[in-house]
PDB file of C-alpha atoms in Angstrom:
ATOM      1  CA  MET A   1     -34.986  -3.252  51.541  1.00 52.00           C
ATOM      2  CA  LYS A   2     -35.735  -5.274  48.419  1.00 52.00           C
ATOM      3  CA  VAL A   3     -36.739  -2.079  46.599  1.00 50.00           C
ATOM      4  CA  CYS A   4     -33.496  -0.371  47.636  1.00 50.00           C
ATOM      5  CA  ALA A   5     -31.452  -3.365  46.520  1.00 52.00           C
ATOM      6  CA  ARG A   6     -33.168  -3.390  43.151  1.00 57.00           C
ATOM      7  CA  LEU A   7     -32.618   0.353  42.731  1.00 49.00           C
ATOM      8  CA  LEU A   8     -28.931  -0.055  43.611  1.00 45.00           C
ATOM      9  CA  ALA A   9     -28.548  -2.875  41.099  1.00 47.00           C
ATOM     10  CA  LEU A  10     -30.251  -0.772  38.430  1.00 45.00           C
ATOM     11  CA  VAL A  11     -27.979   2.200  39.123  1.00 43.00           C
ATOM     12  CA  MET A  12     -24.906  -0.045  38.891  1.00 46.00           C
ATOM     13  CA  LEU A  13     -26.053  -1.465  35.561  1.00 47.00           C
ATOM     14  CA  ILE A  14     -26.613   2.025  34.184  1.00 54.00           C
ATOM     15  CA  ALA A  15     -23.252   3.263  35.450  1.00 53.00           C
ATOM     16  CA  LEU A  16     -21.241   0.228  34.278  1.00 53.00           C
ATOM     17  CA  PRO A  17     -20.870   1.227  30.586  1.00 54.00           C
ATOM     18  CA  ALA A  18     -19.764   4.716  31.589  1.00 51.00           C
ATOM     19  CA  THR A  19     -17.272   3.261  34.063  1.00 49.00           C
ATOM     20  CA  LEU A  20     -15.817   0.926  31.442  1.00 47.00           C
ATOM     21  CA  THR A  21     -15.625   3.758  28.929  1.00 50.00           C
ATOM     22  CA  ALA A  22     -13.832   5.960  31.421  1.00 46.00           C
ATOM     23  CA  HIS A  23     -11.408   3.144  32.240  1.00 46.00           C
ATOM     24  CA  ARG A  24     -10.578   2.681  28.560  1.00 50.00           C
ATOM     25  CA  ALA A  25     -10.192   6.414  28.121  1.00 54.00           C
ATOM     26  CA  PHE A  26      -7.623   6.708  30.924  1.00 68.00           C
ATOM     27  CA  ALA A  27      -5.846   3.351  30.532  1.00 87.00           C
ATOM     28  CA  GLU A  28      -2.383   3.655  28.999  1.00 95.00           C
ATOM     29  CA  THR A  29      -2.316   2.273  25.475  1.00 97.00           C
ATOM     30  CA  THR A  30       0.646   0.668  23.734  1.00 98.00           C
ATOM     31  CA  LEU A  31       0.995   3.808  21.621  1.00 98.00           C
ATOM     32  CA  ASP A  32       0.992   5.947  24.792  1.00 98.00           C
ATOM     33  CA  LYS A  33       3.745   3.761  26.246  1.00 98.00           C
ATOM     34  CA  ILE A  34       5.850   3.982  23.073  1.00 98.00           C
ATOM     35  CA  LEU A  35       5.588   7.768  22.963  1.00 98.00           C
ATOM     36  CA  LYS A  36       6.254   8.134  26.692  1.00 98.00           C
ATOM     37  CA  GLU A  37       9.317   5.871  26.653  1.00 98.00           C
ATOM     38  CA  LYS A  38      10.368   7.183  23.223  1.00 98.00           C
ATOM     39  CA  LYS A  39      11.102   3.657  22.038  1.00 98.00           C
ATOM     40  CA  ILE A  40       9.304   1.152  19.825  1.00 98.00           C
ATOM     41  CA  ARG A  41      10.167  -2.554  19.863  1.00 98.00           C
ATOM     42  CA  VAL A  42       9.786  -4.190  16.470  1.00 98.00           C
ATOM     43  CA  ALA A  43       9.980  -7.948  15.890  1.00 98.00           C
ATOM     44  CA  ILE A  44      11.833  -8.852  12.679  1.00 98.00           C
ATOM     45  CA  ASP A  45      12.987 -12.040  10.966  1.00 96.00           C
ATOM     46  CA  VAL A  46      16.522 -11.595   9.613  1.00 95.00           C
ATOM     47  CA  GLY A  47      16.559 -15.031   8.001  1.00 90.00           C
ATOM     48  CA  ASN A  48      14.167 -14.172   5.197  1.00 88.00           C
ATOM     49  CA  PRO A  49      15.852 -12.359   2.288  1.00 87.00           C
ATOM     50  CA  PRO A  50      15.253  -9.802   0.909  1.00 91.00           C
ATOM     51  CA  PHE A  51      12.807  -8.797   3.659  1.00 94.00           C
ATOM     52  CA  GLY A  52      15.122  -9.478   6.568  1.00 96.00           C
ATOM     53  CA  ILE A  53      18.847 -10.270   6.503  1.00 95.00           C
ATOM     54  CA  LEU A  54      22.068  -9.546   8.369  1.00 96.00           C
ATOM     55  CA  ASP A  55      24.541  -7.385   6.455  1.00 96.00           C
ATOM     56  CA  LYS A  56      28.307  -7.962   6.268  1.00 94.00           C
ATOM     57  CA  ASP A  57      28.682  -6.289   9.666  1.00 96.00           C
ATOM     58  CA  GLY A  58      26.040  -8.494  11.259  1.00 96.00           C
ATOM     59  CA  GLN A  59      23.457  -5.705  11.411  1.00 97.00           C
ATOM     60  CA  PRO A  60      19.779  -6.121  10.443  1.00 98.00           C
ATOM     61  CA  ASP A  61      18.924  -5.093   6.891  1.00 98.00           C
ATOM     62  CA  GLY A  62      16.274  -5.781   4.270  1.00 97.00           C
ATOM     63  CA  SER A  63      12.993  -4.234   3.195  1.00 97.00           C
ATOM     64  CA  ASP A  64      11.144  -5.007   6.459  1.00 98.00           C
ATOM     65  CA  VAL A  65      14.037  -3.583   8.456  1.00 98.00           C
ATOM     66  CA  ALA A  66      14.079  -0.438   6.310  1.00 98.00           C
ATOM     67  CA  VAL A  67      10.324  -0.004   6.787  1.00 98.00           C
ATOM     68  CA  ALA A  68      10.702  -0.363  10.566  1.00 98.00           C
ATOM     69  CA  ARG A  69      13.533   2.174  10.644  1.00 98.00           C
ATOM     70  CA  GLN A  70      11.555   4.715   8.631  1.00 98.00           C
ATOM     71  CA  MET A  71       8.478   4.143  10.795  1.00 98.00           C
ATOM     72  CA  ALA A  72      10.410   4.753  14.022  1.00 98.00           C
ATOM     73  CA  LYS A  73      12.085   7.827  12.542  1.00 98.00           C
ATOM     74  CA  ASP A  74       8.756   9.346  11.529  1.00 98.00           C
ATOM     75  CA  MET A  75       7.284   8.530  14.948  1.00 98.00           C
ATOM     76  CA  GLY A  76      10.235  10.276  16.562  1.00 98.00           C
ATOM     77  CA  VAL A  77      11.247   7.368  18.787  1.00 98.00           C
ATOM     78  CA  GLU A  78      14.195   5.026  19.271  1.00 98.00           C
ATOM     79  CA  LEU A  79      13.994   1.676  17.482  1.00 98.00           C
ATOM     80  CA  GLU A  80      14.743  -1.620  19.226  1.00 98.00           C
ATOM     81  CA  PHE A  81      14.831  -4.733  17.054  1.00 98.00           C
ATOM     82  CA  VAL A  82      13.609  -8.043  18.465  1.00 98.00           C
ATOM     83  CA  GLN A  83      15.085 -10.724  16.219  1.00 97.00           C
ATOM     84  CA  VAL A  84      12.907 -13.830  15.886  1.00 97.00           C
ATOM     85  CA  PRO A  85      12.661 -16.820  13.521  1.00 93.00           C
ATOM     86  CA  SER A  86       9.623 -17.105  11.262  1.00 91.00           C
ATOM     87  CA  THR A  87       7.891 -19.282  13.870  1.00 92.00           C
ATOM     88  CA  GLY A  88       8.387 -16.581  16.521  1.00 95.00           C
ATOM     89  CA  ARG A  89       6.920 -13.606  14.680  1.00 96.00           C
ATOM     90  CA  ILE A  90       3.482 -13.871  16.296  1.00 97.00           C
ATOM     91  CA  PRO A  91       4.462 -15.439  19.671  1.00 97.00           C
ATOM     92  CA  ALA A  92       6.986 -12.655  20.373  1.00 98.00           C
ATOM     93  CA  LEU A  93       4.283 -10.060  19.798  1.00 98.00           C
ATOM     94  CA  LEU A  94       1.630 -11.796  21.904  1.00 98.00           C
ATOM     95  CA  ALA A  95       4.122 -12.392  24.724  1.00 98.00           C
ATOM     96  CA  GLY A  96       4.768  -8.649  24.932  1.00 98.00           C
ATOM     97  CA  ARG A  97       8.382  -8.833  23.777  1.00 98.00           C
ATOM     98  CA  ALA A  98       7.577  -6.529  20.847  1.00 98.00           C
ATOM     99  CA  ASP A  99       5.074  -3.735  20.215  1.00 98.00           C
ATOM    100  CA  VAL A 100       4.639  -4.556  16.529  1.00 98.00           C
ATOM    101  CA  THR A 101       5.913  -7.203  14.136  1.00 98.00           C
ATOM    102  CA  VAL A 102       7.192  -6.069  10.737  1.00 98.00           C
ATOM    103  CA  ALA A 103       8.277  -9.312   9.105  1.00 97.00           C
ATOM    104  CA  SER A 104       6.468  -9.782   5.769  1.00 94.00           C
ATOM    105  CA  ILE A 105       3.602 -11.624   7.462  1.00 94.00           C
ATOM    106  CA  SER A 106       1.120 -12.552   4.753  1.00 92.00           C
ATOM    107  CA  VAL A 107      -2.518 -11.737   5.418  1.00 95.00           C
ATOM    108  CA  THR A 108      -4.587 -14.817   6.303  1.00 92.00           C
ATOM    109  CA  THR A 109      -7.863 -15.311   8.153  1.00 93.00           C
ATOM    110  CA  ASP A 110      -6.266 -17.844  10.509  1.00 92.00           C
ATOM    111  CA  ARG A 111      -3.648 -15.354  11.697  1.00 95.00           C
ATOM    112  CA  ALA A 112      -6.314 -12.665  12.007  1.00 97.00           C
ATOM    113  CA  LYS A 113      -7.876 -14.768  14.773  1.00 97.00           C
ATOM    114  CA  ALA A 114      -4.821 -14.110  16.944  1.00 98.00           C
ATOM    115  CA  VAL A 115      -3.524 -10.674  15.888  1.00 98.00           C
ATOM    116  CA  MET A 116      -4.690  -7.460  14.236  1.00 98.00           C
ATOM    117  CA  TYR A 117      -3.332  -6.693  10.795  1.00 98.00           C
ATOM    118  CA  CYS A 118      -2.442  -3.188   9.710  1.00 98.00           C
ATOM    119  CA  HIS A 119      -2.810  -2.166   6.067  1.00 98.00           C
ATOM    120  CA  PRO A 120      -0.553  -4.163   3.695  1.00 98.00           C
ATOM    121  CA  ASP A 121       2.848  -2.645   2.955  1.00 97.00           C
ATOM    122  CA  GLY A 122       4.041  -5.152   0.347  1.00 96.00           C
ATOM    123  CA  ALA A 123       3.323  -8.254  -1.714  1.00 94.00           C
ATOM    124  CA  LEU A 124       5.052 -11.552  -2.394  1.00 90.00           C
ATOM    125  CA  SER A 125       4.716 -14.708  -4.473  1.00 90.00           C
ATOM    126  CA  ILE A 126       5.263 -18.238  -3.194  1.00 94.00           C
ATOM    127  CA  VAL A 127       7.198 -20.332  -5.699  1.00 95.00           C
ATOM    128  CA  ILE A 128       8.572 -23.863  -5.924  1.00 98.00           C
ATOM    129  CA  PHE A 129      12.325 -23.748  -6.614  1.00 97.00           C
ATOM    130  CA  GLY A 130      14.637 -26.607  -7.490  1.00 98.00           C
ATOM    131  CA  PRO A 131      17.667 -27.600  -9.560  1.00 98.00           C
ATOM    132  CA  LYS A 132      17.313 -27.987 -13.319  1.00 97.00           C
ATOM    133  CA  SER A 133      17.757 -31.737 -12.947  1.00 96.00           C
ATOM    134  CA  VAL A 134      14.438 -31.994 -11.063  1.00 97.00           C
ATOM    135  CA  ALA A 135      11.430 -32.028 -13.394  1.00 97.00           C
ATOM    136  CA  ILE A 136       8.528 -30.015 -11.944  1.00 97.00           C
ATOM    137  CA  LYS A 137       6.127 -28.172 -14.235  1.00 96.00           C
ATOM    138  CA  THR A 138       2.719 -28.854 -12.687  1.00 96.00           C
ATOM    139  CA  PRO A 139       1.437 -29.775  -9.206  1.00 97.00           C
ATOM    140  CA  ALA A 140       1.169 -33.394 -10.370  1.00 97.00           C
ATOM    141  CA  ASP A 141       4.956 -33.469 -10.744  1.00 98.00           C
ATOM    142  CA  LEU A 142       5.335 -33.006  -6.974  1.00 98.00           C
ATOM    143  CA  VAL A 143       4.257 -36.598  -6.345  1.00 98.00           C
ATOM    144  CA  GLY A 144       7.133 -38.681  -5.024  1.00 97.00           C
ATOM    145  CA  LYS A 145       9.366 -35.650  -4.485  1.00 98.00           C
ATOM    146  CA  ARG A 146      10.693 -34.192  -1.239  1.00 98.00           C
ATOM    147  CA  ILE A 147       9.526 -30.579  -0.935  1.00 98.00           C
ATOM    148  CA  GLY A 148      11.036 -28.419   1.819  1.00 98.00           C
ATOM    149  CA  ILE A 149       8.729 -25.944   3.569  1.00 98.00           C
ATOM    150  CA  THR A 150       9.396 -23.517   6.439  1.00 96.00           C
ATOM    151  CA  ARG A 151       6.849 -23.560   9.249  1.00 94.00           C
ATOM    152  CA  ALA A 152       4.729 -20.515  10.174  1.00 90.00           C
ATOM    153  CA  THR A 153       4.944 -19.093   6.653  1.00 91.00           C
ATOM    154  CA  LEU A 154       2.554 -18.592   3.765  1.00 91.00           C
ATOM    155  CA  GLU A 155       4.197 -21.642   2.210  1.00 94.00           C
ATOM    156  CA  GLU A 156       2.875 -23.753   5.076  1.00 94.00           C
ATOM    157  CA  ALA A 157      -0.629 -22.364   4.544  1.00 91.00           C
ATOM    158  CA  THR A 158      -0.744 -22.845   0.766  1.00 94.00           C
ATOM    159  CA  VAL A 159       1.564 -25.543  -0.588  1.00 97.00           C
ATOM    160  CA  PRO A 160       0.066 -28.545   1.273  1.00 96.00           C
ATOM    161  CA  LYS A 161      -3.366 -27.576  -0.062  1.00 94.00           C
ATOM    162  CA  MET A 162      -2.243 -27.657  -3.694  1.00 94.00           C
ATOM    163  CA  ALA A 163       0.204 -30.559  -3.426  1.00 96.00           C
ATOM    164  CA  PRO A 164      -1.351 -33.874  -4.521  1.00 97.00           C
ATOM    165  CA  GLN A 165      -1.331 -36.973  -2.379  1.00 96.00           C
ATOM    166  CA  GLY A 166       2.054 -38.629  -2.543  1.00 97.00           C
ATOM    167  CA  THR A 167       4.030 -35.400  -2.169  1.00 98.00           C
ATOM    168  CA  ASN A 168       6.646 -35.810   0.563  1.00 98.00           C
ATOM    169  CA  ILE A 169       6.674 -32.539   2.501  1.00 98.00           C
ATOM    170  CA  VAL A 170       9.739 -32.003   4.693  1.00 98.00           C
ATOM    171  CA  TRP A 171       9.283 -29.391   7.434  1.00 98.00           C
ATOM    172  CA  PHE A 172      11.859 -26.910   8.757  1.00 97.00           C
ATOM    173  CA  ASP A 173      11.592 -24.328  11.541  1.00 93.00           C
ATOM    174  CA  GLU A 174      13.719 -21.650   9.847  1.00 91.00           C
ATOM    175  CA  ILE A 175      14.161 -20.639   6.233  1.00 92.00           C
ATOM    176  CA  GLY A 176      17.936 -20.957   6.589  1.00 92.00           C
ATOM    177  CA  ALA A 177      17.525 -24.663   7.285  1.00 96.00           C
ATOM    178  CA  THR A 178      15.172 -24.988   4.311  1.00 97.00           C
ATOM    179  CA  ILE A 179      17.728 -23.360   2.019  1.00 96.00           C
ATOM    180  CA  GLN A 180      20.548 -25.564   3.287  1.00 97.00           C
ATOM    181  CA  ALA A 181      18.405 -28.644   2.696  1.00 98.00           C
ATOM    182  CA  LEU A 182      17.987 -27.602  -0.944  1.00 98.00           C
ATOM    183  CA  LEU A 183      21.677 -26.852  -1.459  1.00 98.00           C
ATOM    184  CA  SER A 184      22.763 -30.121   0.171  1.00 97.00           C
ATOM    185  CA  GLY A 185      20.279 -32.256  -1.749  1.00 97.00           C
ATOM    186  CA  GLN A 186      18.329 -33.231   1.356  1.00 98.00           C
ATOM    187  CA  VAL A 187      15.177 -32.205  -0.535  1.00 98.00           C
ATOM    188  CA  ASP A 188      14.363 -32.153  -4.248  1.00 98.00           C
ATOM    189  CA  ALA A 189      12.812 -28.688  -4.199  1.00 98.00           C
ATOM    190  CA  VAL A 190      11.608 -26.028  -1.772  1.00 98.00           C
ATOM    191  CA  ALA A 191       8.748 -23.569  -1.464  1.00 98.00           C
ATOM    192  CA  MET A 192       9.657 -19.968  -0.605  1.00 94.00           C
ATOM    193  CA  THR A 193       9.088 -16.419  -1.751  1.00 91.00           C
ATOM    194  CA  SER A 194      10.174 -15.551  -5.263  1.00 90.00           C
ATOM    195  CA  PHE A 195      12.626 -13.036  -3.794  1.00 87.00           C
ATOM    196  CA  ALA A 196      14.261 -15.528  -1.429  1.00 89.00           C
ATOM    197  CA  GLY A 197      14.497 -18.107  -4.200  1.00 92.00           C
ATOM    198  CA  LYS A 198      16.157 -15.631  -6.549  1.00 89.00           C
ATOM    199  CA  THR A 199      18.664 -14.698  -3.844  1.00 88.00           C
ATOM    200  CA  VAL A 200      19.541 -18.367  -3.319  1.00 93.00           C
ATOM    201  CA  ALA A 201      19.799 -19.033  -7.061  1.00 94.00           C
ATOM    202  CA  ASP A 202      21.990 -15.972  -7.695  1.00 93.00           C
ATOM    203  CA  GLY A 203      24.246 -16.851  -4.785  1.00 94.00           C
ATOM    204  CA  ASN A 204      24.716 -20.466  -5.864  1.00 97.00           C
ATOM    205  CA  PRO A 205      24.990 -20.472  -9.674  1.00 97.00           C
ATOM    206  CA  ASP A 206      26.649 -23.901  -9.675  1.00 96.00           C
ATOM    207  CA  LYS A 207      23.454 -25.473  -8.279  1.00 96.00           C
ATOM    208  CA  GLY A 208      21.337 -24.513 -11.295  1.00 97.00           C
ATOM    209  CA  ILE A 209      18.364 -23.501  -9.144  1.00 97.00           C
ATOM    210  CA  GLU A 210      15.358 -22.257 -11.096  1.00 96.00           C
ATOM    211  CA  THR A 211      11.682 -21.407 -10.735  1.00 95.00           C
ATOM    212  CA  LYS A 212       9.497 -24.473 -11.152  1.00 97.00           C
ATOM    213  CA  LEU A 213       5.972 -23.488 -10.204  1.00 94.00           C
ATOM    214  CA  THR A 214       4.189 -20.408  -8.804  1.00 93.00           C
ATOM    215  CA  VAL A 215       1.862 -21.362  -5.966  1.00 95.00           C
ATOM    216  CA  THR A 216       0.194 -18.065  -5.015  1.00 92.00           C
ATOM    217  CA  THR A 217       0.648 -14.308  -4.675  1.00 88.00           C
ATOM    218  CA  ALA A 218      -0.335 -12.538  -1.462  1.00 91.00           C
ATOM    219  CA  TYR A 219      -0.028  -9.290   0.479  1.00 95.00           C
ATOM    220  CA  TYR A 220       1.812  -8.906   3.770  1.00 96.00           C
ATOM    221  CA  ALA A 221       1.370  -6.393   6.570  1.00 98.00           C
ATOM    222  CA  PRO A 222       2.590  -5.342  10.030  1.00 98.00           C
ATOM    223  CA  ILE A 223       0.691  -6.886  12.947  1.00 98.00           C
ATOM    224  CA  VAL A 224      -0.176  -5.643  16.440  1.00 98.00           C
ATOM    225  CA  ARG A 225      -1.783  -7.250  19.470  1.00 98.00           C
ATOM    226  CA  PRO A 226      -5.583  -7.500  19.711  1.00 98.00           C
ATOM    227  CA  GLY A 227      -6.940  -4.298  21.219  1.00 97.00           C
ATOM    228  CA  ASP A 228      -4.040  -2.066  20.161  1.00 98.00           C
ATOM    229  CA  PHE A 229      -6.346   0.052  18.018  1.00 98.00           C
ATOM    230  CA  GLU A 230      -4.493   3.327  18.571  1.00 98.00           C
ATOM    231  CA  LEU A 231      -1.140   1.890  17.439  1.00 98.00           C
ATOM    232  CA  ARG A 232      -2.797   0.172  14.489  1.00 98.00           C
ATOM    233  CA  GLN A 233      -4.419   3.454  13.443  1.00 98.00           C
ATOM    234  CA  TRP A 234      -1.097   5.300  13.635  1.00 98.00           C
ATOM    235  CA  ILE A 235       0.630   2.628  11.530  1.00 98.00           C
ATOM    236  CA  ASN A 236      -2.241   2.592   9.019  1.00 98.00           C
ATOM    237  CA  THR A 237      -1.974   6.364   8.673  1.00 98.00           C
ATOM    238  CA  TRP A 238       1.785   6.053   8.227  1.00 98.00           C
ATOM    239  CA  ILE A 239       1.394   3.353   5.559  1.00 98.00           C
ATOM    240  CA  PHE A 240      -1.186   5.439   3.701  1.00 97.00           C
ATOM    241  CA  LEU A 241       0.990   8.560   3.669  1.00 98.00           C
ATOM    242  CA  ASN A 242       4.163   6.693   2.704  1.00 98.00           C
ATOM    243  CA  THR A 243       2.328   4.882  -0.057  1.00 97.00           C
ATOM    244  CA  GLN A 244       1.194   8.238  -1.391  1.00 96.00           C
ATOM    245  CA  ASN A 245       4.625   9.887  -1.204  1.00 97.00           C
ATOM    246  CA  GLY A 246       6.447   6.931  -2.770  1.00 97.00           C
ATOM    247  CA  THR A 247       8.604   5.968   0.218  1.00 98.00           C
ATOM    248  CA  LEU A 248       7.288   2.410   0.474  1.00 98.00           C
ATOM    249  CA  ALA A 249       7.623   1.911  -3.277  1.00 97.00           C
ATOM    250  CA  ALA A 250      11.239   3.102  -3.196  1.00 98.00           C
ATOM    251  CA  LEU A 251      12.177   0.782  -0.314  1.00 97.00           C
ATOM    252  CA  TYR A 252      10.427  -2.170  -1.958  1.00 95.00           C
ATOM    253  CA  LYS A 253      12.192  -1.565  -5.281  1.00 94.00           C
ATOM    254  CA  LYS A 254      15.568  -1.133  -3.576  1.00 96.00           C
ATOM    255  CA  TYR A 255      15.475  -4.535  -1.907  1.00 94.00           C
ATOM    256  CA  THR A 256      13.371  -6.651  -4.280  1.00 91.00           C
ATOM    257  CA  GLY A 257      14.337  -5.175  -7.634  1.00 86.00           C
ATOM    258  CA  VAL A 258      10.714  -4.987  -8.785  1.00 85.00           C
ATOM    259  CA  ASP A 259       7.967  -2.367  -8.608  1.00 88.00           C
ATOM    260  CA  LEU A 260       5.586  -2.339  -5.666  1.00 91.00           C
ATOM    261  CA  PRO A 261       2.117  -3.415  -6.855  1.00 89.00           C
ATOM    262  CA  PRO A 262      -0.967  -1.373  -5.880  1.00 90.00           C
ATOM    263  CA  LEU A 263      -1.713  -2.016  -2.207  1.00 91.00           C
ATOM    264  CA  PRO A 264      -5.237  -2.646  -0.885  1.00 90.00           C
ATOM    265  CA  ILE A 265      -6.657  -0.984   2.225  1.00 86.00           C
ATOM    266  CA  PHE A 266      -9.006  -2.865   4.533  1.00 81.00           C
TER     267      PHE A 266
END
């Protein structure tokens, strides 16, 4: 009996990898589900110009939105937007509310612990903006000043590291609140993308908002849930082809006003 039991255990151990492989082969993937239902759900942040905004009719627009629309069109499926604040870009994906997030999410090792990045589809710079009356030329000038930062952004990951002790960082959950704090004088300056800062400055010429200090430049990319390798591979292929044919460069230039820099592949 002991010999039979040992033989049975050995057979089960040998068969287990094949069983798991077969299960993976026949299990429905996120990409399978998207193609079967002919719909892809994309999480976007419409409070982050020029990547995500609402147009005059209240409809999503911006470079991220345009990328998502082109992606869905090329996949041949209906597009459903899931609007989230910057703090909800990853939680909405992990909770299953969206299949992919396209919301200018900068590539960081911390985020890569929770999600899988696709290839980058754009780049951005984080800059300190403030009115001309506020003197900021170097990181040392941040001491004693109130600097507004939006949570769950690249600003959160970079500015506190370069800001010297004595900098008063004021946190906000959405970029809209950060912008309003700057315009109302609640903070002395804010950290945001160069594109968002330019939009705010151009829209409020009476405030005299200008670039004070560049913090960092980084790439951003769509993200998918851990294990969604098939969807990630499709998106990577799409990004590669649309980088080659100039589509991504055209969309980036349309919304940011600058040329798309060379994009890395990892």
